[in-house]
Amino acid sequence: MEARKMEETWKAVDEYFEEKLKTTDDIMDHILKETDDAGMQQIEVSKAHGKMLYLMAKMAKAKSILEIGTLGGFSTVWLARALPEDGRMATIEADPNHAEVARRNIASVELAAPVDVIEGQALDRLPKLMERGYSRFDLIFIDADKENNVEYLKWALKFSHKGSVIIVDNVVRHGRIIDDTETQAIPYIRQMFDMLEHDGRIESTAIQTVGQKGYDGFLMGVVK
């Protein structure tokens, strides 16, 4: 009962922020509805975290953004909104149905030009980004299958420059990150932290979060 009350409080606080800080609007609500109507899992970032990504891209003055894991384009649109007029964004999505929903959502808010939705497995598409005219990114957001987090992070570092911001979502998993007996996604997330422990190219931290999406967290780093 206590846990349920706590979750209700988290949700109410998110709703308070939504009202006071405008962490959503009609466009973003429409994207969420389109994603839901398409029968997709509601595993996108929360409204507050979507706006957080937007603000982080703004603070980083990002002109080029890479996203690994598009889903329905909710986080994609938040990030793309932060781009200047001459900015560019590439987002990679493995599921063709998800990619199509994302394209529709992005086009509906007139962001199709600066956003390149790339369909296919990320580890197949990342090596070919240079052929599409991408070389370095100012901000990289990783929110895809956790089994490949280490490889995604390696690619993120390859596509980074000094000052690039790298964000990885879902690194706490209801606190299971510290359970070394977990056999699902946790071992792969822990491998990523093991890599970061010894990699001198990036300064990073991890933040635990609660809210409408439950208890989780994200990793944030700046390339040195």
PDB file of C-alpha atoms in Angstrom:
ATOM      1  CA  MET A   1       0.000   0.000   0.000  1.00  0.00           C
ATOM      2  CA  GLU A   2       2.848   2.364   0.883  1.00  0.00           C
ATOM      3  CA  ALA A   3       4.541   1.710  -2.481  1.00  0.00           C
ATOM      4  CA  ARG A   4       1.316   2.517  -4.345  1.00  0.00           C
ATOM      5  CA  LYS A   5       0.912   5.773  -2.410  1.00  0.00           C
ATOM      6  CA  MET A   6       4.488   6.706  -3.255  1.00  0.00           C
ATOM      7  CA  GLU A   7       3.910   6.076  -6.968  1.00  0.00           C
ATOM      8  CA  GLU A   8       0.731   8.175  -6.829  1.00  0.00           C
ATOM      9  CA  THR A   9       2.803  11.001  -5.327  1.00  0.00           C
ATOM     10  CA  TRP A  10       5.415  10.698  -8.091  1.00  0.00           C
ATOM     11  CA  LYS A  11       2.652  10.952 -10.694  1.00  0.00           C
ATOM     12  CA  ALA A  12       1.048  13.941  -8.965  1.00  0.00           C
ATOM     13  CA  VAL A  13       4.381  15.770  -8.805  1.00  0.00           C
ATOM     14  CA  ASP A  14       4.940  15.164 -12.536  1.00  0.00           C
ATOM     15  CA  GLU A  15       1.478  16.587 -13.210  1.00  0.00           C
ATOM     16  CA  TYR A  16       2.318  19.635 -11.058  1.00  0.00           C
ATOM     17  CA  PHE A  17       5.496  20.209 -13.089  1.00  0.00           C
ATOM     18  CA  GLU A  18       3.482  19.752 -16.288  1.00  0.00           C
ATOM     19  CA  GLU A  19       1.123  22.532 -15.248  1.00  0.00           C
ATOM     20  CA  LYS A  20       3.730  24.951 -13.896  1.00  0.00           C
ATOM     21  CA  LEU A  21       6.689  24.326 -16.214  1.00  0.00           C
ATOM     22  CA  LYS A  22       4.917  23.401 -19.465  1.00  0.00           C
ATOM     23  CA  THR A  23       6.631  20.027 -19.839  1.00  0.00           C
ATOM     24  CA  THR A  24       4.208  19.170 -22.633  1.00  0.00           C
ATOM     25  CA  ASP A  25       1.988  20.856 -25.198  1.00  0.00           C
ATOM     26  CA  ASP A  26      -0.635  19.895 -27.787  1.00  0.00           C
ATOM     27  CA  ILE A  27       1.996  18.741 -30.286  1.00  0.00           C
ATOM     28  CA  MET A  28       3.761  16.436 -27.846  1.00  0.00           C
ATOM     29  CA  ASP A  29       0.438  15.097 -26.550  1.00  0.00           C
ATOM     30  CA  HIS A  30      -0.564  14.361 -30.156  1.00  0.00           C
ATOM     31  CA  ILE A  31       2.655  12.402 -30.711  1.00  0.00           C
ATOM     32  CA  LEU A  32       1.996  10.341 -27.599  1.00  0.00           C
ATOM     33  CA  LYS A  33      -1.555   9.627 -28.794  1.00  0.00           C
ATOM     34  CA  GLU A  34      -0.344   8.607 -32.255  1.00  0.00           C
ATOM     35  CA  THR A  35       2.216   6.279 -30.681  1.00  0.00           C
ATOM     36  CA  ASP A  36      -0.424   4.743 -28.440  1.00  0.00           C
ATOM     37  CA  ASP A  37      -2.941   4.408 -31.300  1.00  0.00           C
ATOM     38  CA  ALA A  38      -0.296   2.537 -33.289  1.00  0.00           C
ATOM     39  CA  GLY A  39      -0.202  -0.094 -30.538  1.00  0.00           C
ATOM     40  CA  MET A  40       3.355   0.694 -29.527  1.00  0.00           C
ATOM     41  CA  GLN A  41       4.646   0.233 -26.001  1.00  0.00           C
ATOM     42  CA  GLN A  42       4.590   3.406 -23.938  1.00  0.00           C
ATOM     43  CA  ILE A  43       8.308   3.244 -23.189  1.00  0.00           C
ATOM     44  CA  GLU A  44       9.313   6.686 -24.425  1.00  0.00           C
ATOM     45  CA  VAL A  45      10.842   9.149 -21.984  1.00  0.00           C
ATOM     46  CA  SER A  46       8.457  10.980 -19.679  1.00  0.00           C
ATOM     47  CA  LYS A  47       7.173  14.442 -20.531  1.00  0.00           C
ATOM     48  CA  ALA A  48       9.494  16.085 -18.006  1.00  0.00           C
ATOM     49  CA  HIS A  49      12.484  14.119 -19.287  1.00  0.00           C
ATOM     50  CA  GLY A  50      11.592  14.975 -22.867  1.00  0.00           C
ATOM     51  CA  LYS A  51      11.806  18.661 -22.044  1.00  0.00           C
ATOM     52  CA  MET A  52      15.006  17.962 -20.088  1.00  0.00           C
ATOM     53  CA  LEU A  53      16.577  16.556 -23.277  1.00  0.00           C
ATOM     54  CA  TYR A  54      15.471  19.685 -25.136  1.00  0.00           C
ATOM     55  CA  LEU A  55      17.045  21.939 -22.504  1.00  0.00           C
ATOM     56  CA  MET A  56      20.260  19.916 -22.423  1.00  0.00           C
ATOM     57  CA  ALA A  57      20.562  20.209 -26.193  1.00  0.00           C
ATOM     58  CA  LYS A  58      19.968  23.948 -25.851  1.00  0.00           C
ATOM     59  CA  MET A  59      22.606  24.275 -23.117  1.00  0.00           C
ATOM     60  CA  ALA A  60      25.079  22.316 -25.244  1.00  0.00           C
ATOM     61  CA  LYS A  61      24.271  24.604 -28.213  1.00  0.00           C
ATOM     62  CA  ALA A  62      23.932  21.408 -30.227  1.00  0.00           C
ATOM     63  CA  LYS A  63      23.918  21.788 -33.998  1.00  0.00           C
ATOM     64  CA  SER A  64      24.159  18.051 -34.649  1.00  0.00           C
ATOM     65  CA  ILE A  65      22.325  15.355 -32.685  1.00  0.00           C
ATOM     66  CA  LEU A  66      22.331  11.558 -32.876  1.00  0.00           C
ATOM     67  CA  GLU A  67      19.602   9.447 -31.307  1.00  0.00           C
ATOM     68  CA  ILE A  68      19.812   5.658 -31.075  1.00  0.00           C
ATOM     69  CA  GLY A  69      16.270   4.355 -30.571  1.00  0.00           C
ATOM     70  CA  THR A  70      13.497   6.478 -32.107  1.00  0.00           C
ATOM     71  CA  LEU A  71      10.303   4.641 -31.110  1.00  0.00           C
ATOM     72  CA  GLY A  72       7.451   6.995 -32.122  1.00  0.00           C
ATOM     73  CA  GLY A  73       9.566  10.126 -32.286  1.00  0.00           C
ATOM     74  CA  PHE A  74       8.612  11.713 -28.947  1.00  0.00           C
ATOM     75  CA  SER A  75      12.168  12.290 -27.719  1.00  0.00           C
ATOM     76  CA  THR A  76      13.230  12.922 -31.329  1.00  0.00           C
ATOM     77  CA  VAL A  77      10.926  15.916 -31.657  1.00  0.00           C
ATOM     78  CA  TRP A  78      11.949  17.315 -28.275  1.00  0.00           C
ATOM     79  CA  LEU A  79      15.618  17.151 -29.305  1.00  0.00           C
ATOM     80  CA  ALA A  80      15.005  18.467 -32.818  1.00  0.00           C
ATOM     81  CA  ARG A  81      13.185  21.476 -31.395  1.00  0.00           C
ATOM     82  CA  ALA A  82      16.467  22.559 -29.829  1.00  0.00           C
ATOM     83  CA  LEU A  83      18.332  22.621 -33.150  1.00  0.00           C
ATOM     84  CA  PRO A  84      19.175  25.913 -34.842  1.00  0.00           C
ATOM     85  CA  GLU A  85      17.942  26.493 -38.393  1.00  0.00           C
ATOM     86  CA  ASP A  86      21.077  24.941 -39.878  1.00  0.00           C
ATOM     87  CA  GLY A  87      21.123  22.008 -37.431  1.00  0.00           C
ATOM     88  CA  ARG A  88      20.839  18.326 -38.320  1.00  0.00           C
ATOM     89  CA  MET A  89      19.672  15.221 -36.494  1.00  0.00           C
ATOM     90  CA  ALA A  90      19.970  11.507 -37.253  1.00  0.00           C
ATOM     91  CA  THR A  91      17.811   9.010 -35.399  1.00  0.00           C
ATOM     92  CA  ILE A  92      18.075   5.235 -35.839  1.00  0.00           C
ATOM     93  CA  GLU A  93      15.142   2.850 -35.356  1.00  0.00           C
ATOM     94  CA  ALA A  94      15.240  -0.929 -35.847  1.00  0.00           C
ATOM     95  CA  ASP A  95      11.484  -1.528 -36.130  1.00  0.00           C
ATOM     96  CA  PRO A  96      10.095  -0.436 -39.538  1.00  0.00           C
ATOM     97  CA  ASN A  97       6.612   0.182 -38.101  1.00  0.00           C
ATOM     98  CA  HIS A  98       8.034   2.388 -35.374  1.00  0.00           C
ATOM     99  CA  ALA A  99      10.137   4.255 -37.931  1.00  0.00           C
ATOM    100  CA  GLU A 100       7.062   4.942 -40.056  1.00  0.00           C
ATOM    101  CA  VAL A 101       5.081   6.280 -37.078  1.00  0.00           C
ATOM    102  CA  ALA A 102       8.059   8.454 -36.143  1.00  0.00           C
ATOM    103  CA  ARG A 103       8.311   9.850 -39.684  1.00  0.00           C
ATOM    104  CA  ARG A 104       4.626  10.784 -39.620  1.00  0.00           C
ATOM    105  CA  ASN A 105       4.939  12.413 -36.221  1.00  0.00           C
ATOM    106  CA  ILE A 106       8.050  14.350 -37.234  1.00  0.00           C
ATOM    107  CA  ALA A 107       6.496  15.472 -40.525  1.00  0.00           C
ATOM    108  CA  SER A 108       3.330  16.607 -38.725  1.00  0.00           C
ATOM    109  CA  VAL A 109       5.347  19.205 -36.807  1.00  0.00           C
ATOM    110  CA  GLU A 110       7.319  20.338 -39.881  1.00  0.00           C
ATOM    111  CA  LEU A 111      10.630  18.912 -38.709  1.00  0.00           C
ATOM    112  CA  ALA A 112      11.151  16.426 -41.518  1.00  0.00           C
ATOM    113  CA  ALA A 113      13.945  18.420 -43.188  1.00  0.00           C
ATOM    114  CA  PRO A 114      16.516  18.503 -40.347  1.00  0.00           C
ATOM    115  CA  VAL A 115      15.652  15.025 -39.011  1.00  0.00           C
ATOM    116  CA  ASP A 116      16.921  11.924 -40.775  1.00  0.00           C
ATOM    117  CA  VAL A 117      15.019   8.803 -39.626  1.00  0.00           C
ATOM    118  CA  ILE A 118      17.290   5.869 -40.438  1.00  0.00           C
ATOM    119  CA  GLU A 119      15.627   2.477 -40.437  1.00  0.00           C
ATOM    120  CA  GLY A 120      17.580  -0.642 -39.458  1.00  0.00           C
ATOM    121  CA  GLN A 121      19.688  -2.201 -36.739  1.00  0.00           C
ATOM    122  CA  ALA A 122      21.811   0.499 -35.123  1.00  0.00           C
ATOM    123  CA  LEU A 123      25.021  -1.511 -35.226  1.00  0.00           C
ATOM    124  CA  ASP A 124      24.530  -1.912 -38.988  1.00  0.00           C
ATOM    125  CA  ARG A 125      23.668   1.727 -39.579  1.00  0.00           C
ATOM    126  CA  LEU A 126      26.184   3.479 -37.321  1.00  0.00           C
ATOM    127  CA  PRO A 127      29.240   2.528 -39.440  1.00  0.00           C
ATOM    128  CA  LYS A 128      27.523   4.092 -42.475  1.00  0.00           C
ATOM    129  CA  LEU A 129      26.659   7.466 -40.956  1.00  0.00           C
ATOM    130  CA  MET A 130      29.690   9.130 -42.532  1.00  0.00           C
ATOM    131  CA  GLU A 131      28.368   8.117 -45.953  1.00  0.00           C
ATOM    132  CA  ARG A 132      25.259  10.140 -45.104  1.00  0.00           C
ATOM    133  CA  GLY A 133      27.362  13.206 -44.320  1.00  0.00           C
ATOM    134  CA  TYR A 134      27.668  12.858 -40.540  1.00  0.00           C
ATOM    135  CA  SER A 135      31.059  12.971 -38.848  1.00  0.00           C
ATOM    136  CA  ARG A 136      30.690  14.388 -35.333  1.00  0.00           C
ATOM    137  CA  PHE A 137      27.729  15.043 -33.059  1.00  0.00           C
ATOM    138  CA  ASP A 138      27.332  17.627 -30.314  1.00  0.00           C
ATOM    139  CA  LEU A 139      24.795  15.516 -28.401  1.00  0.00           C
ATOM    140  CA  ILE A 140      24.062  11.785 -28.529  1.00  0.00           C
ATOM    141  CA  PHE A 141      21.053  10.150 -26.861  1.00  0.00           C
ATOM    142  CA  ILE A 142      21.054   6.366 -26.427  1.00  0.00           C
ATOM    143  CA  ASP A 143      17.676   4.779 -25.668  1.00  0.00           C
ATOM    144  CA  ALA A 144      17.603   1.410 -27.408  1.00  0.00           C
ATOM    145  CA  ASP A 145      18.113  -2.276 -26.573  1.00  0.00           C
ATOM    146  CA  LYS A 146      20.258  -2.511 -23.453  1.00  0.00           C
ATOM    147  CA  GLU A 147      22.161  -5.586 -24.676  1.00  0.00           C
ATOM    148  CA  ASN A 148      24.192  -3.365 -27.022  1.00  0.00           C
ATOM    149  CA  ASN A 149      24.745  -0.390 -24.716  1.00  0.00           C
ATOM    150  CA  VAL A 150      28.513  -0.924 -24.615  1.00  0.00           C
ATOM    151  CA  GLU A 151      28.750  -0.978 -28.402  1.00  0.00           C
ATOM    152  CA  TYR A 152      26.488   2.054 -28.699  1.00  0.00           C
ATOM    153  CA  LEU A 153      28.650   3.936 -26.231  1.00  0.00           C
ATOM    154  CA  LYS A 154      31.785   3.023 -28.179  1.00  0.00           C
ATOM    155  CA  TRP A 155      30.215   4.399 -31.349  1.00  0.00           C
ATOM    156  CA  ALA A 156      29.032   7.497 -29.484  1.00  0.00           C
ATOM    157  CA  LEU A 157      32.598   8.201 -28.433  1.00  0.00           C
ATOM    158  CA  LYS A 158      33.815   7.711 -32.015  1.00  0.00           C
ATOM    159  CA  PHE A 159      31.307  10.284 -33.229  1.00  0.00           C
ATOM    160  CA  SER A 160      32.077  12.758 -30.445  1.00  0.00           C
ATOM    161  CA  HIS A 161      34.397  15.719 -30.073  1.00  0.00           C
ATOM    162  CA  LYS A 162      35.612  17.586 -27.011  1.00  0.00           C
ATOM    163  CA  GLY A 163      32.510  18.851 -25.229  1.00  0.00           C
ATOM    164  CA  SER A 164      30.035  16.415 -26.818  1.00  0.00           C
ATOM    165  CA  VAL A 165      27.232  15.380 -24.456  1.00  0.00           C
ATOM    166  CA  ILE A 166      26.263  11.696 -24.242  1.00  0.00           C
ATOM    167  CA  ILE A 167      23.057  10.613 -22.472  1.00  0.00           C
ATOM    168  CA  VAL A 168      21.988   7.008 -21.875  1.00  0.00           C
ATOM    169  CA  ASP A 169      18.467   6.278 -20.638  1.00  0.00           C
ATOM    170  CA  ASN A 170      17.197   3.492 -18.338  1.00  0.00           C
ATOM    171  CA  VAL A 171      20.324   2.743 -16.315  1.00  0.00           C
ATOM    172  CA  VAL A 172      18.741   2.202 -12.871  1.00  0.00           C
ATOM    173  CA  ARG A 173      15.855  -0.165 -13.666  1.00  0.00           C
ATOM    174  CA  HIS A 174      13.968   0.094 -10.361  1.00  0.00           C
ATOM    175  CA  GLY A 175      17.279  -0.183  -8.501  1.00  0.00           C
ATOM    176  CA  ARG A 176      18.165  -3.542 -10.038  1.00  0.00           C
ATOM    177  CA  ILE A 177      21.409  -2.106 -11.403  1.00  0.00           C
ATOM    178  CA  ILE A 178      23.148  -3.099  -8.158  1.00  0.00           C
ATOM    179  CA  ASP A 179      21.830  -6.674  -8.270  1.00  0.00           C
ATOM    180  CA  ASP A 180      24.609  -8.721  -9.863  1.00  0.00           C
ATOM    181  CA  THR A 181      22.357 -11.799  -9.980  1.00  0.00           C
ATOM    182  CA  GLU A 182      19.981 -10.221 -12.536  1.00  0.00           C
ATOM    183  CA  THR A 183      20.038 -11.998 -15.881  1.00  0.00           C
ATOM    184  CA  GLN A 184      17.954  -9.688 -18.129  1.00  0.00           C
ATOM    185  CA  ALA A 185      19.218  -6.282 -19.264  1.00  0.00           C
ATOM    186  CA  ILE A 186      21.152  -5.527 -16.078  1.00  0.00           C
ATOM    187  CA  PRO A 187      24.422  -7.377 -16.920  1.00  0.00           C
ATOM    188  CA  TYR A 188      24.756  -5.329 -20.127  1.00  0.00           C
ATOM    189  CA  ILE A 189      24.118  -2.038 -18.342  1.00  0.00           C
ATOM    190  CA  ARG A 190      26.690  -3.004 -15.710  1.00  0.00           C
ATOM    191  CA  GLN A 191      29.198  -3.740 -18.485  1.00  0.00           C
ATOM    192  CA  MET A 192      28.695  -0.182 -19.682  1.00  0.00           C
ATOM    193  CA  PHE A 193      29.446   1.155 -16.211  1.00  0.00           C
ATOM    194  CA  ASP A 194      32.522  -1.101 -16.050  1.00  0.00           C
ATOM    195  CA  MET A 195      33.691   0.474 -19.303  1.00  0.00           C
ATOM    196  CA  LEU A 196      33.095   3.991 -18.002  1.00  0.00           C
ATOM    197  CA  GLU A 197      35.002   3.217 -14.799  1.00  0.00           C
ATOM    198  CA  HIS A 198      38.200   2.837 -16.807  1.00  0.00           C
ATOM    199  CA  ASP A 199      37.623   5.105 -19.815  1.00  0.00           C
ATOM    200  CA  GLY A 200      39.426   8.412 -19.467  1.00  0.00           C
ATOM    201  CA  ARG A 201      37.795  10.019 -22.498  1.00  0.00           C
ATOM    202  CA  ILE A 202      34.558  11.001 -20.767  1.00  0.00           C
ATOM    203  CA  GLU A 203      33.453  12.511 -17.458  1.00  0.00           C
ATOM    204  CA  SER A 204      30.090  11.139 -16.398  1.00  0.00           C
ATOM    205  CA  THR A 205      27.493  10.781 -13.685  1.00  0.00           C
ATOM    206  CA  ALA A 206      24.219   8.916 -13.253  1.00  0.00           C
ATOM    207  CA  ILE A 207      20.985  10.300 -11.851  1.00  0.00           C
ATOM    208  CA  GLN A 208      18.184   8.274 -10.247  1.00  0.00           C
ATOM    209  CA  THR A 209      14.698   9.467 -11.200  1.00  0.00           C
ATOM    210  CA  VAL A 210      11.103   8.832 -10.151  1.00  0.00           C
ATOM    211  CA  GLY A 211       7.858   9.914 -11.794  1.00  0.00           C
ATOM    212  CA  GLN A 212       5.031   8.752 -14.031  1.00  0.00           C
ATOM    213  CA  LYS A 213       7.389   6.213 -15.605  1.00  0.00           C
ATOM    214  CA  GLY A 214       8.328   4.714 -12.229  1.00  0.00           C
ATOM    215  CA  TYR A 215      11.812   4.425 -10.757  1.00  0.00           C
ATOM    216  CA  ASP A 216      14.746   4.563 -13.165  1.00  0.00           C
ATOM    217  CA  GLY A 217      17.523   6.939 -14.154  1.00  0.00           C
ATOM    218  CA  PHE A 218      19.919   8.129 -16.805  1.00  0.00           C
ATOM    219  CA  LEU A 219      23.638   8.478 -17.429  1.00  0.00           C
ATOM    220  CA  MET A 220      25.081  11.762 -18.597  1.00  0.00           C
ATOM    221  CA  GLY A 221      28.637  12.415 -19.705  1.00  0.00           C
ATOM    222  CA  VAL A 222      30.763  15.085 -21.367  1.00  0.00           C
ATOM    223  CA  VAL A 223      33.623  14.062 -23.640  1.00  0.00           C
ATOM    224  CA  LYS A 224      36.965  15.458 -22.472  1.00  0.00           C
TER     225      LYS A 224
END
